[in-house]
Short mmCIF file of C-alpha atoms in Angstrom, two decimals:
data_model
loop_
_atom_site.label_atom_id
_atom_site.label_comp_id
_atom_site.label_asym_id
_atom_site.label_seq_id
_atom_site.Cartn_x
_atom_site.Cartn_y
_atom_site.Cartn_z
CA UNK A 1 93.71 76.71 87.57
CA UNK A 2 92.49 77.87 84.18
CA UNK A 3 90.49 81.05 83.60
CA UNK A 4 87.78 80.80 80.94
CA UNK A 5 86.27 84.11 79.87
CA UNK A 6 83.25 84.93 77.69
CA UNK A 7 81.42 81.66 78.33
CA UNK A 8 77.87 82.46 77.18
CA UNK A 9 74.66 80.65 78.10
CA UNK A 10 70.94 81.49 77.85
CA UNK A 11 69.45 83.34 80.82
CA UNK A 12 67.36 80.43 82.03
CA UNK A 13 69.82 77.64 81.36
CA UNK A 14 69.63 74.50 83.56
CA UNK A 15 72.39 74.17 86.16
CA UNK A 16 74.22 71.25 84.43
CA UNK A 17 74.57 73.34 81.28
CA UNK A 18 77.40 75.37 82.80
CA UNK A 19 79.56 72.31 83.41
CA UNK A 20 78.73 71.03 79.93
CA UNK A 21 79.77 74.38 78.41
CA UNK A 22 83.11 74.26 80.27
CA UNK A 23 83.79 70.75 78.98
CA UNK A 24 82.92 71.77 75.43
CA UNK A 25 85.08 74.94 75.52
CA UNK A 26 88.10 73.03 76.88
CA UNK A 27 87.47 69.92 74.82
CA UNK A 28 87.94 67.56 77.77
CA UNK A 29 86.08 64.62 79.26
CA UNK A 30 83.90 65.00 82.32
CA UNK A 31 86.39 63.13 84.53
CA UNK A 32 89.11 65.63 83.61
CA UNK A 33 87.18 68.58 85.07
CA UNK A 34 88.14 68.28 88.75
CA UNK A 35 86.43 71.44 90.04
CA UNK A 36 85.32 74.91 88.98
CA UNK A 37 84.09 78.17 90.49
CA UNK A 38 82.36 81.19 89.00
CA UNK A 39 84.74 84.15 89.09
CA UNK A 40 82.35 86.62 87.43
CA UNK A 41 78.82 86.52 86.04
CA UNK A 42 77.29 89.31 83.97
CA UNK A 43 74.62 89.56 81.31
CA UNK A 44 74.05 90.93 77.82
CA UNK A 45 70.53 92.41 77.57
CA UNK A 46 70.85 94.09 74.19
CA UNK A 47 68.38 91.56 72.77
CA UNK A 48 65.63 91.66 75.40
CA UNK A 49 63.90 88.47 74.24
CA UNK A 50 67.14 86.47 74.38
CA UNK A 51 69.22 87.76 77.29
CA UNK A 52 72.53 85.94 77.65
CA UNK A 53 74.54 85.22 80.80
CA UNK A 54 78.30 85.69 80.44
CA UNK A 55 80.58 83.75 82.76
CA UNK A 56 84.23 83.89 83.74
CA UNK A 57 85.17 80.52 85.23
CA UNK A 58 88.17 79.27 87.19
CA UNK A 59 88.55 75.56 86.44
CA UNK A 60 90.82 72.91 87.88
CA UNK A 61 91.55 70.32 85.19
CA UNK A 62 93.68 67.24 84.77
CA UNK A 63 96.58 67.85 82.41
CA UNK A 64 96.35 71.64 82.55
CA UNK A 65 99.55 72.26 80.60
CA UNK A 66 98.40 70.08 77.74
CA UNK A 67 95.00 71.77 77.62
CA UNK A 68 96.62 75.22 77.51
CA UNK A 69 99.03 74.12 74.77
CA UNK A 70 96.13 72.86 72.68
CA UNK A 71 94.12 76.09 73.15
CA UNK A 72 96.86 78.64 72.55
CA UNK A 73 94.76 80.38 69.91
CA UNK A 74 91.75 80.79 72.23
CA UNK A 75 92.27 84.22 73.75
CA UNK A 76 89.58 83.52 76.35
CA UNK A 77 91.40 80.58 77.99
CA UNK A 78 94.48 81.32 80.10
CA UNK A 79 96.08 80.53 83.46
CA UNK A 80 94.04 82.02 86.31
CA UNK A 81 95.74 85.15 87.62
CA UNK A 82 96.71 85.32 91.30
CA UNK A 83 94.21 87.78 92.81
CA UNK A 84 95.20 87.23 96.45
CA UNK A 85 96.30 90.29 98.41
CA UNK A 86 99.97 90.61 99.37
CA UNK A 87 101.08 93.13 101.96
CA UNK A 88 103.89 95.48 101.00
CA UNK A 89 107.30 94.74 102.47
CA UNK A 90 107.88 97.75 104.68
CA UNK A 91 110.53 98.13 107.32
CA UNK A 92 109.62 98.45 110.97
CA UNK A 93 109.15 102.01 112.22
CA UNK A 94 111.94 103.36 114.41
CA UNK A 95 111.35 103.08 118.17
CA UNK A 96 109.31 106.00 119.45
CA UNK A 97 107.68 106.74 116.08
CA UNK A 98 104.17 108.11 116.79
CA UNK A 99 101.39 105.92 115.48
CA UNK A 100 99.70 106.83 112.20
CA UNK A 101 96.45 108.80 112.40
CA UNK A 102 93.52 108.47 110.01
CA UNK A 103 90.86 111.19 109.88
CA UNK A 104 87.53 109.74 108.73
CA UNK A 105 85.86 106.35 109.04
CA UNK A 106 84.20 106.14 105.63
CA UNK A 107 85.13 103.40 103.13
CA UNK A 108 88.53 104.94 102.43
CA UNK A 109 89.55 105.67 106.02
CA UNK A 110 88.19 102.31 107.11
CA UNK A 111 90.46 100.45 104.71
CA UNK A 112 93.47 102.63 105.50
CA UNK A 113 92.97 101.69 109.15
CA UNK A 114 92.22 98.02 108.45
CA UNK A 115 95.34 97.47 106.34
CA UNK A 116 97.55 99.36 108.82
CA UNK A 117 96.08 97.32 111.67
CA UNK A 118 96.64 94.07 109.77
CA UNK A 119 100.27 95.15 109.35
CA UNK A 120 100.61 95.70 113.11
CA UNK A 121 100.94 99.50 112.92
CA UNK A 122 98.18 100.31 115.48
CA UNK A 123 96.42 103.22 113.72
CA UNK A 124 94.33 105.83 115.51
CA UNK A 125 91.11 106.76 113.66
CA UNK A 126 89.42 110.08 114.44
CA UNK A 127 85.80 110.34 113.25
CA UNK A 128 83.75 113.49 113.83
CA UNK A 129 80.43 111.60 113.61
CA UNK A 130 78.87 108.85 115.69
CA UNK A 131 79.01 105.06 115.55
CA UNK A 132 76.91 103.75 112.71
CA UNK A 133 73.81 102.70 114.69
CA UNK A 134 73.56 106.00 116.57
CA UNK A 135 74.17 107.81 113.32
CA UNK A 136 71.33 105.85 111.72
CA UNK A 137 68.96 107.01 114.47
CA UNK A 138 69.97 110.64 113.89
CA UNK A 139 69.62 110.33 110.12
CA UNK A 140 66.19 108.73 110.26
CA UNK A 141 65.19 111.36 112.82
CA UNK A 142 66.05 114.09 110.31
CA UNK A 143 64.03 112.39 107.60
CA UNK A 144 61.00 112.00 109.83
CA UNK A 145 61.10 115.07 112.07
CA UNK A 146 63.28 117.59 110.18
CA UNK A 147 65.81 117.68 113.07
CA UNK A 148 69.26 117.98 111.48
CA UNK A 149 72.35 117.02 113.45
CA UNK A 150 75.19 118.68 111.55
CA UNK A 151 77.73 116.17 112.94
CA UNK A 152 75.65 113.02 112.43
CA UNK A 153 73.81 112.60 109.13
CA UNK A 154 74.07 111.06 105.66
CA UNK A 155 77.49 112.67 105.17
CA UNK A 156 79.13 112.35 108.60
CA UNK A 157 79.60 109.30 110.79
CA UNK A 158 80.94 105.77 110.77
CA UNK A 159 80.68 104.22 107.31
CA UNK A 160 80.68 107.55 105.47
CA UNK A 161 78.17 108.65 102.84
CA UNK A 162 78.25 105.18 101.27
CA UNK A 163 76.31 103.76 104.22
CA UNK A 164 73.16 105.53 103.04
CA UNK A 165 73.42 104.57 99.38
CA UNK A 166 72.79 101.56 97.18
CA UNK A 167 75.94 99.95 98.55
CA UNK A 168 77.34 99.56 95.02
CA UNK A 169 80.59 97.62 94.99
CA UNK A 170 81.76 98.08 91.44
CA UNK A 171 83.96 100.64 89.78
CA UNK A 172 85.60 101.40 86.46
CA UNK A 173 89.00 102.15 87.98
CA UNK A 174 92.08 100.31 86.72
CA UNK A 175 93.04 97.72 89.32
CA UNK A 176 96.11 95.77 88.15
CA UNK A 177 96.96 94.63 91.69
CA UNK A 178 93.44 93.29 92.36
CA UNK A 179 92.88 95.54 95.38
CA UNK A 180 89.16 95.39 94.65
CA UNK A 181 89.28 91.65 95.32
CA UNK A 182 90.76 92.37 98.75
CA UNK A 183 87.91 94.81 99.44
CA UNK A 184 85.25 92.26 98.47
CA UNK A 185 86.97 89.54 100.51
CA UNK A 186 86.96 91.72 103.61
CA UNK A 187 83.31 92.62 103.05
CA UNK A 188 82.31 88.95 102.79
CA UNK A 189 84.28 88.22 105.96
CA UNK A 190 82.31 91.04 107.62
CA UNK A 191 78.95 89.57 106.60
CA UNK A 192 78.28 90.55 102.98
CA UNK A 193 76.64 87.88 100.78
CA UNK A 194 79.07 85.61 98.91
CA UNK A 195 77.55 86.64 95.59
CA UNK A 196 79.38 89.99 95.67
CA UNK A 197 82.51 88.04 94.74
CA UNK A 198 81.16 87.08 91.32
CA UNK A 199 78.14 89.10 90.16
CA UNK A 200 79.03 91.85 87.70
CA UNK A 201 77.42 94.71 89.62
CA UNK A 202 77.49 93.70 93.29
CA UNK A 203 75.60 95.71 95.87
CA UNK A 204 74.80 95.34 99.55
CA UNK A 205 72.24 97.92 100.64
CA UNK A 206 72.13 100.12 103.72
CA UNK A 207 70.99 97.70 106.43
CA UNK A 208 73.65 95.11 105.58
CA UNK A 209 76.30 97.81 105.35
CA UNK A 210 75.58 98.82 108.93
CA UNK A 211 76.42 95.33 110.24
CA UNK A 212 79.50 95.05 108.05
CA UNK A 213 80.87 98.39 109.19
CA UNK A 214 80.53 97.25 112.80
CA UNK A 215 82.41 94.03 112.07
CA UNK A 216 85.27 95.82 110.34
CA UNK A 217 85.48 98.28 113.24
CA UNK A 218 85.73 95.32 115.64
CA UNK A 219 88.58 93.80 113.62
CA UNK A 220 90.54 97.05 113.55
CA UNK A 221 90.27 97.31 117.32
CA UNK A 222 91.10 93.61 117.87
CA UNK A 223 94.30 94.09 115.82
CA UNK A 224 95.48 96.99 117.98
CA UNK A 225 93.85 99.98 116.30
CA UNK A 226 91.90 102.65 118.17
CA UNK A 227 88.83 104.51 116.93
CA UNK A 228 87.46 107.65 118.55
CA UNK A 229 84.01 108.83 117.53
CA UNK A 230 82.49 112.29 117.98
CA UNK A 231 86.05 113.59 117.74
CA UNK A 232 86.54 116.50 115.38
CA UNK A 233 90.00 117.51 114.21
CA UNK A 234 90.22 121.28 114.47
CA UNK A 235 93.78 121.81 113.25
CA UNK A 236 96.72 120.06 111.64
CA UNK A 237 100.09 120.87 113.21
CA UNK A 238 102.79 121.49 110.62
CA UNK A 239 106.43 122.43 111.11
CA UNK A 240 108.63 124.06 108.48
CA UNK A 241 112.41 123.83 108.28
CA UNK A 242 114.56 124.86 105.33
CA UNK A 243 111.41 125.17 103.21
CA UNK A 244 110.24 121.63 104.00
CA UNK A 245 106.81 121.33 105.61
CA UNK A 246 106.23 118.28 107.85
CA UNK A 247 103.12 117.10 109.67
CA UNK A 248 103.72 116.93 113.42
CA UNK A 249 100.26 116.13 114.75
CA UNK A 250 96.64 117.23 115.10
CA UNK A 251 94.68 119.38 117.51
CA UNK A 252 91.18 118.25 118.41
CA UNK A 253 88.16 120.45 119.11
CA UNK A 254 88.65 119.54 122.79
CA UNK A 255 92.10 121.17 122.72
CA UNK A 256 93.98 117.87 122.96
CA UNK A 257 97.05 117.58 120.73
CA UNK A 258 98.10 114.18 119.38
CA UNK A 259 101.51 113.75 117.73
CA UNK A 260 101.97 111.97 114.40
CA UNK A 261 104.22 112.23 111.38
CA UNK A 262 101.88 110.17 109.18
CA UNK A 263 98.39 111.64 108.80
CA UNK A 264 95.80 110.33 106.35
CA UNK A 265 93.02 112.73 105.34
CA UNK A 266 90.03 110.56 104.36
CA UNK A 267 87.25 113.00 105.17
CA UNK A 268 84.77 112.53 102.32
CA UNK A 269 83.44 115.16 99.94
CA UNK A 270 81.38 117.16 102.45
CA UNK A 271 83.85 118.09 105.23
CA UNK A 272 83.90 121.67 104.05
CA UNK A 273 85.20 123.15 107.30
CA UNK A 274 88.16 120.76 107.22
CA UNK A 275 88.92 121.69 103.60
CA UNK A 276 88.97 125.35 104.69
CA UNK A 277 91.27 124.57 107.64
CA UNK A 278 93.73 122.67 105.44
CA UNK A 279 93.79 125.52 102.93
CA UNK A 280 94.45 128.05 105.70
CA UNK A 281 97.35 125.87 106.91
CA UNK A 282 98.95 126.13 103.49
CA UNK A 283 98.20 122.64 102.18
CA UNK A 284 98.07 122.72 98.38
CA UNK A 285 94.46 122.46 97.16
CA UNK A 286 92.99 123.12 93.74
CA UNK A 287 89.45 123.31 92.37
CA UNK A 288 88.21 120.37 90.31
CA UNK A 289 85.16 119.58 88.15
CA UNK A 290 82.00 118.04 89.60
CA UNK A 291 78.36 117.83 88.55
CA UNK A 292 74.98 119.27 89.55
CA UNK A 293 71.40 118.27 88.82
CA UNK A 294 68.34 116.51 90.18
CA UNK A 295 67.21 113.09 91.38
CA UNK A 296 64.71 111.55 88.94
CA UNK A 297 62.15 108.90 89.92
CA UNK A 298 60.36 106.48 87.59
CA UNK A 299 58.37 103.35 88.44
CA UNK A 300 60.89 100.52 88.78
CA UNK A 301 58.53 98.31 86.77
CA UNK A 302 58.87 100.71 83.82
CA UNK A 303 62.67 100.54 83.92
CA UNK A 304 62.56 96.73 84.23
CA UNK A 305 60.44 96.38 81.10
CA UNK A 306 62.49 98.97 79.19
CA UNK A 307 65.73 97.13 79.95
CA UNK A 308 64.68 93.46 80.08
CA UNK A 309 61.46 93.24 78.05
CA UNK A 310 59.71 89.88 78.59
CA UNK A 311 62.45 88.88 81.05
CA UNK A 312 61.55 91.66 83.50
CA UNK A 313 61.28 90.24 86.99
CA UNK A 314 63.78 87.42 86.48
CA UNK A 315 65.51 86.80 89.82
CA UNK A 316 68.96 86.51 88.27
CA UNK A 317 68.59 89.91 86.65
CA UNK A 318 67.00 91.62 89.64
CA UNK A 319 65.83 95.22 89.47
CA UNK A 320 67.12 96.89 86.31
CA UNK A 321 69.52 99.80 86.34
CA UNK A 322 70.52 102.13 83.53
CA UNK A 323 73.39 104.34 82.40
CA UNK A 324 72.65 107.15 79.97
CA UNK A 325 74.42 110.21 78.63
CA UNK A 326 73.50 113.10 76.35
CA UNK A 327 75.73 115.78 74.88
CA UNK A 328 73.55 118.89 74.84
CA UNK A 329 73.58 121.52 72.11
CA UNK A 330 75.05 124.09 74.53
CA UNK A 331 78.16 121.93 74.95
CA UNK A 332 77.24 120.45 78.33
CA UNK A 333 77.26 116.74 79.07
CA UNK A 334 74.24 115.34 80.93
CA UNK A 335 74.45 111.87 82.41
CA UNK A 336 73.01 109.48 84.98
CA UNK A 337 74.90 109.07 88.23
CA UNK A 338 74.50 106.78 91.25
CA UNK A 339 71.46 104.98 89.85
CA UNK A 340 69.48 103.22 92.62
CA UNK A 341 67.09 100.50 91.40
CA UNK A 342 64.10 99.89 93.65
CA UNK A 343 65.26 102.56 96.07
CA UNK A 344 64.44 105.90 97.62
CA UNK A 345 65.60 109.49 97.32
CA UNK A 346 67.02 110.67 100.65
CA UNK A 347 67.74 113.97 102.37
CA UNK A 348 71.53 114.32 102.52
CA UNK A 349 71.93 117.76 104.13
CA UNK A 350 74.87 118.34 106.45
CA UNK A 351 74.51 122.10 106.96
CA UNK A 352 71.57 124.06 108.34
CA UNK A 353 69.39 125.90 105.84
CA UNK A 354 70.46 123.79 102.87
CA UNK A 355 68.78 120.93 100.97
CA UNK A 356 70.74 118.15 99.25
CA UNK A 357 69.46 114.90 97.73
CA UNK A 358 71.03 111.49 97.34
CA UNK A 359 69.83 107.98 96.43
CA UNK A 360 69.63 104.83 98.55
CA UNK A 361 68.55 101.20 98.12
CA UNK A 362 68.27 98.21 100.39
CA UNK A 363 69.72 94.84 99.38
CA UNK A 364 66.32 93.67 98.09
CA UNK A 365 65.89 96.72 95.83
CA UNK A 366 62.17 96.19 96.29
CA UNK A 367 60.83 99.76 96.59
CA UNK A 368 58.34 100.91 93.93
CA UNK A 369 60.54 103.58 92.31
CA UNK A 370 63.84 103.64 90.50
CA UNK A 371 65.87 106.79 91.05
CA UNK A 372 69.02 108.25 89.61
CA UNK A 373 70.83 111.53 89.69
CA UNK A 374 70.69 113.18 86.29
CA UNK A 375 73.47 115.73 86.37
CA UNK A 376 75.32 118.27 84.26
CA UNK A 377 79.10 118.42 84.28
CA UNK A 378 80.65 121.70 85.42
CA UNK A 379 84.25 122.88 85.70
CA UNK A 380 86.16 125.49 87.72
CA UNK A 381 85.51 127.90 84.87
CA UNK A 382 81.89 127.94 86.12
CA UNK A 383 82.98 128.97 89.63
CA UNK A 384 86.28 130.84 89.16
CA UNK A 385 88.40 132.85 91.54
CA UNK A 386 89.50 130.56 94.39
CA UNK A 387 90.45 126.92 95.00
CA UNK A 388 87.47 126.59 97.35
CA UNK A 389 85.00 128.43 95.10
CA UNK A 390 83.21 125.17 94.27
CA UNK A 391 82.18 124.85 97.91
CA UNK A 392 80.60 128.31 97.85
CA UNK A 393 78.86 127.40 94.59
CA UNK A 394 77.42 124.20 96.11
CA UNK A 395 76.22 126.09 99.16
CA UNK A 396 74.46 128.69 97.03
CA UNK A 397 72.51 126.02 95.11
CA UNK A 398 71.64 124.10 98.27
CA UNK A 399 70.39 127.30 99.92
CA UNK A 400 68.20 128.02 96.88
CA UNK A 401 66.75 124.51 97.14
CA UNK A 402 65.99 125.02 100.84
CA UNK A 403 63.96 128.16 100.06
CA UNK A 404 62.22 126.62 97.04
CA UNK A 405 61.20 123.64 99.15
CA UNK A 406 59.54 125.83 101.78
CA UNK A 407 62.48 126.54 104.15
CA UNK A 408 61.70 123.48 106.28
CA UNK A 409 63.99 120.82 104.66
CA UNK A 410 61.31 119.66 102.24
CA UNK A 411 62.87 119.28 98.79
CA UNK A 412 61.66 121.25 95.78
CA UNK A 413 60.22 119.03 93.05
CA UNK A 414 58.60 119.15 89.63
CA UNK A 415 57.08 116.70 87.17
CA UNK A 416 59.30 115.95 84.19
CA UNK A 417 56.81 117.17 81.60
CA UNK A 418 56.21 120.44 83.43
CA UNK A 419 59.94 120.99 83.82
CA UNK A 420 60.57 120.53 80.10
CA UNK A 421 57.70 122.91 79.28
CA UNK A 422 58.78 125.45 81.92
CA UNK A 423 55.60 125.51 84.03
CA UNK A 424 55.27 124.93 87.77
CA UNK A 425 53.81 121.62 88.93
CA UNK A 426 50.82 121.58 91.26
CA UNK A 427 50.00 117.91 91.85
CA UNK A 428 51.62 114.49 91.54
CA UNK A 429 50.59 111.94 88.95
CA UNK A 430 51.18 108.20 89.06
CA UNK A 431 54.74 108.54 90.45
CA UNK A 432 54.73 109.29 94.17
CA UNK A 433 58.10 110.63 95.35
CA UNK A 434 59.98 108.76 98.06
CA UNK A 435 61.93 111.71 99.52
CA UNK A 436 61.36 112.43 103.21
CA UNK A 437 60.41 114.69 104.91
CA UNK A 438 58.43 115.63 101.76
CA UNK A 439 58.61 117.04 98.25
CA UNK A 440 57.16 120.51 97.65
CA UNK A 441 56.03 120.94 94.05
CA UNK A 442 57.24 124.12 92.39
CA UNK A 443 59.20 125.32 89.34
CA UNK A 444 62.81 124.14 89.47
CA UNK A 445 64.03 126.58 86.80
CA UNK A 446 65.64 128.87 89.40
CA UNK A 447 67.33 126.07 91.34
CA UNK A 448 70.30 125.68 88.96
CA UNK A 449 72.14 127.93 86.50
CA UNK A 450 70.38 128.46 83.17
CA UNK A 451 72.97 126.43 81.23
CA UNK A 452 72.20 123.40 83.43
CA UNK A 453 68.42 123.84 83.17
CA UNK A 454 68.47 124.06 79.36
CA UNK A 455 70.80 121.07 79.04
CA UNK A 456 68.59 118.98 81.36
CA UNK A 457 65.40 119.90 79.46
CA UNK A 458 67.00 118.79 76.22
CA UNK A 459 68.42 115.61 77.76
CA UNK A 460 65.16 114.32 79.25
CA UNK A 461 63.56 114.29 75.82
CA UNK A 462 66.66 112.78 74.19
CA UNK A 463 66.91 110.01 76.79
CA UNK A 464 63.62 108.61 75.51
CA UNK A 465 65.49 107.46 72.41
CA UNK A 466 67.90 105.48 74.59
CA UNK A 467 65.28 104.09 76.99
CA UNK A 468 61.81 104.10 75.44
CA UNK A 469 59.41 105.51 78.01
CA UNK A 470 62.06 107.44 79.97
CA UNK A 471 60.45 110.75 79.08
CA UNK A 472 57.44 110.27 81.33
CA UNK A 473 55.23 113.29 81.93
CA UNK A 474 54.71 112.57 85.63
CA UNK A 475 58.16 111.26 86.52
CA UNK A 476 59.33 113.29 89.51
CA UNK A 477 62.42 115.50 89.65
CA UNK A 478 63.71 116.32 93.15
CA UNK A 479 66.32 119.00 93.76
CA UNK A 480 69.14 119.42 94.20
CA UNK A 481 72.01 116.98 93.66
CA UNK A 482 75.29 118.81 94.31
CA UNK A 483 77.52 116.32 96.14
CA UNK A 484 78.32 114.08 93.17
CA UNK A 485 82.02 114.37 94.00
CA UNK A 486 84.42 116.61 95.84
CA UNK A 487 84.71 120.17 94.46
CA UNK A 488 88.43 120.19 95.37
CA UNK A 489 91.52 118.04 94.96
CA UNK A 490 94.19 117.89 97.66
CA UNK A 491 96.98 117.06 95.23
CA UNK A 492 99.50 114.38 96.09
CA UNK A 493 102.70 113.05 94.54
CA UNK A 494 102.40 109.97 92.38
CA UNK A 495 105.37 108.16 93.89
CA UNK A 496 104.61 108.24 97.63
CA UNK A 497 101.00 109.59 97.72
CA UNK A 498 101.97 112.44 100.07
CA UNK A 499 100.73 116.00 99.71
CA UNK A 500 102.54 118.04 97.07
CA UNK A 501 103.86 120.46 99.66
CA UNK A 502 103.39 118.84 103.09
CA UNK A 503 105.35 115.72 104.02
CA UNK A 504 103.54 113.17 106.15
CA UNK A 505 100.11 114.26 104.89
CA UNK A 506 98.36 111.58 102.81
CA UNK A 507 95.25 112.89 100.98
CA UNK A 508 92.95 109.93 100.30
CA UNK A 509 89.61 108.93 98.87
CA UNK A 510 86.68 110.89 97.58
CA UNK A 511 87.13 114.06 99.60
CA UNK A 512 90.70 114.49 98.37
CA UNK A 513 89.53 114.03 94.79
CA UNK A 514 90.95 110.53 94.24
CA UNK A 515 87.86 108.31 94.30
CA UNK A 516 84.15 108.22 93.57
CA UNK A 517 82.05 105.59 95.33
CA UNK A 518 82.56 102.85 97.91
CA UNK A 519 84.79 100.56 95.87
CA UNK A 520 87.18 103.15 94.45
CA UNK A 521 87.43 104.84 97.86
CA UNK A 522 88.24 101.55 99.60
CA UNK A 523 90.82 100.68 96.92
CA UNK A 524 92.44 104.10 97.33
CA UNK A 525 92.48 103.44 101.07
CA UNK A 526 94.55 100.28 100.51
CA UNK A 527 96.98 102.17 98.26
CA UNK A 528 97.39 104.94 100.84
CA UNK A 529 97.82 102.48 103.72
CA UNK A 530 100.67 100.86 101.83
CA UNK A 531 102.23 104.27 101.21
CA UNK A 532 101.96 105.14 104.91
CA UNK A 533 103.55 101.82 105.91
CA UNK A 534 106.44 102.34 103.49
CA UNK A 535 106.96 105.90 104.72
CA UNK A 536 106.96 104.80 108.36
CA UNK A 537 109.51 102.10 107.62
CA UNK A 538 111.76 104.54 105.79
CA UNK A 539 111.74 107.36 108.36
#
């Protein structure tokens, strides 16, 4: 097969034009093009009136060697790389070796368990939350009736926080081994649309994610894995001999102890009590940067026109997204994060008396508003003194938001123009917020530190130069966004992915500080599963 990159065609090109473009690029006759598939399709919308589709094509041609020899100077034509997944060659565990345990059934833990199960290593998954459909009932119940279940919500439960998101399946991580392709392949096998294999920014949406999560769970179990829900790990059992710490097992909240020498921690960025337990057990943890800010809602139609001009509404383009950044005069960076076209802002609290926001979209992306987190980067210098100080800082901001919203899980909100001017908002304009239970209009100035407020005020005005119309007087800000990423990193060695100071402990995914989003978390899960398999074979 040949890979052809940077094959450009007009947005509304007729279907035969793609084949004709392949023939022209390769300089071959129609009979010599035996077959082709689209590997990737993206677009260039810099010129709104003439948006261009950009294809990467895998083509099967007659006389491939001769075609390659003739096109040696064309850097965009090459042999197609092998993107198929290949399991690591790991030895069999010694007889009597306890099975590997995975804590967490989010995207990372799910793929750790799936790969281990596919390798015949019979993993045990321990998930503190409920199965995804029961979890969905609890989450929607919180949104509608303000009844928070602290063990079953947007953060905790089968599928992880990514279940209640836009279901974005793209990442900027380096992926030389094509692990991302393995992730997409498994998702399609579990029911995701085939298009995620080739569109440039694939997404699934919450309802489809629910069904996919169930299918992957079923495969793990069919391959010999076990998954226990509503099972909270209360302690990690660690031995120490001659200065070497080694995982020996876990203790559950029920008191049951389960032995293992290979424990993956894939707990997501909000399992604060587990972070505290690991720190108390002497596992090396350090503070890391994260970001804080608000969710911002505009009419999706406005964003579509701003990004696509006369091509707004084209089915191939779908609902427009955006990515913006501003370097404020006080030295802070302000940027968009987790942008959800045609979506809703959702209540993402996992602790009583605290308000947190997140964004979510369905596959159709058909809701009236676009929303994105607009956040300010912060570092451990902003919350010094302790490796877990970032957690305390998040809690403080979330508690402030709870009070500002009325102490009933309504979120505090403000119109963009009022926020920039520093006056409280009293009524909504043309943009009606999507957050449930409700948005309570107020003055958000006290919800975040002053350096964040001033940077955000400056950025909202500056963003209008990047997206004309972005500074909209009645766009709605909803507070607060604090769970952009984990506030800690459970450091691991580069060679075997085990904890710096505790053998047999494999920190993984977003909670451990090694991923950000569904795709990168799942890819990290594959890497960690391979490391676990190699360690089990070597013990």
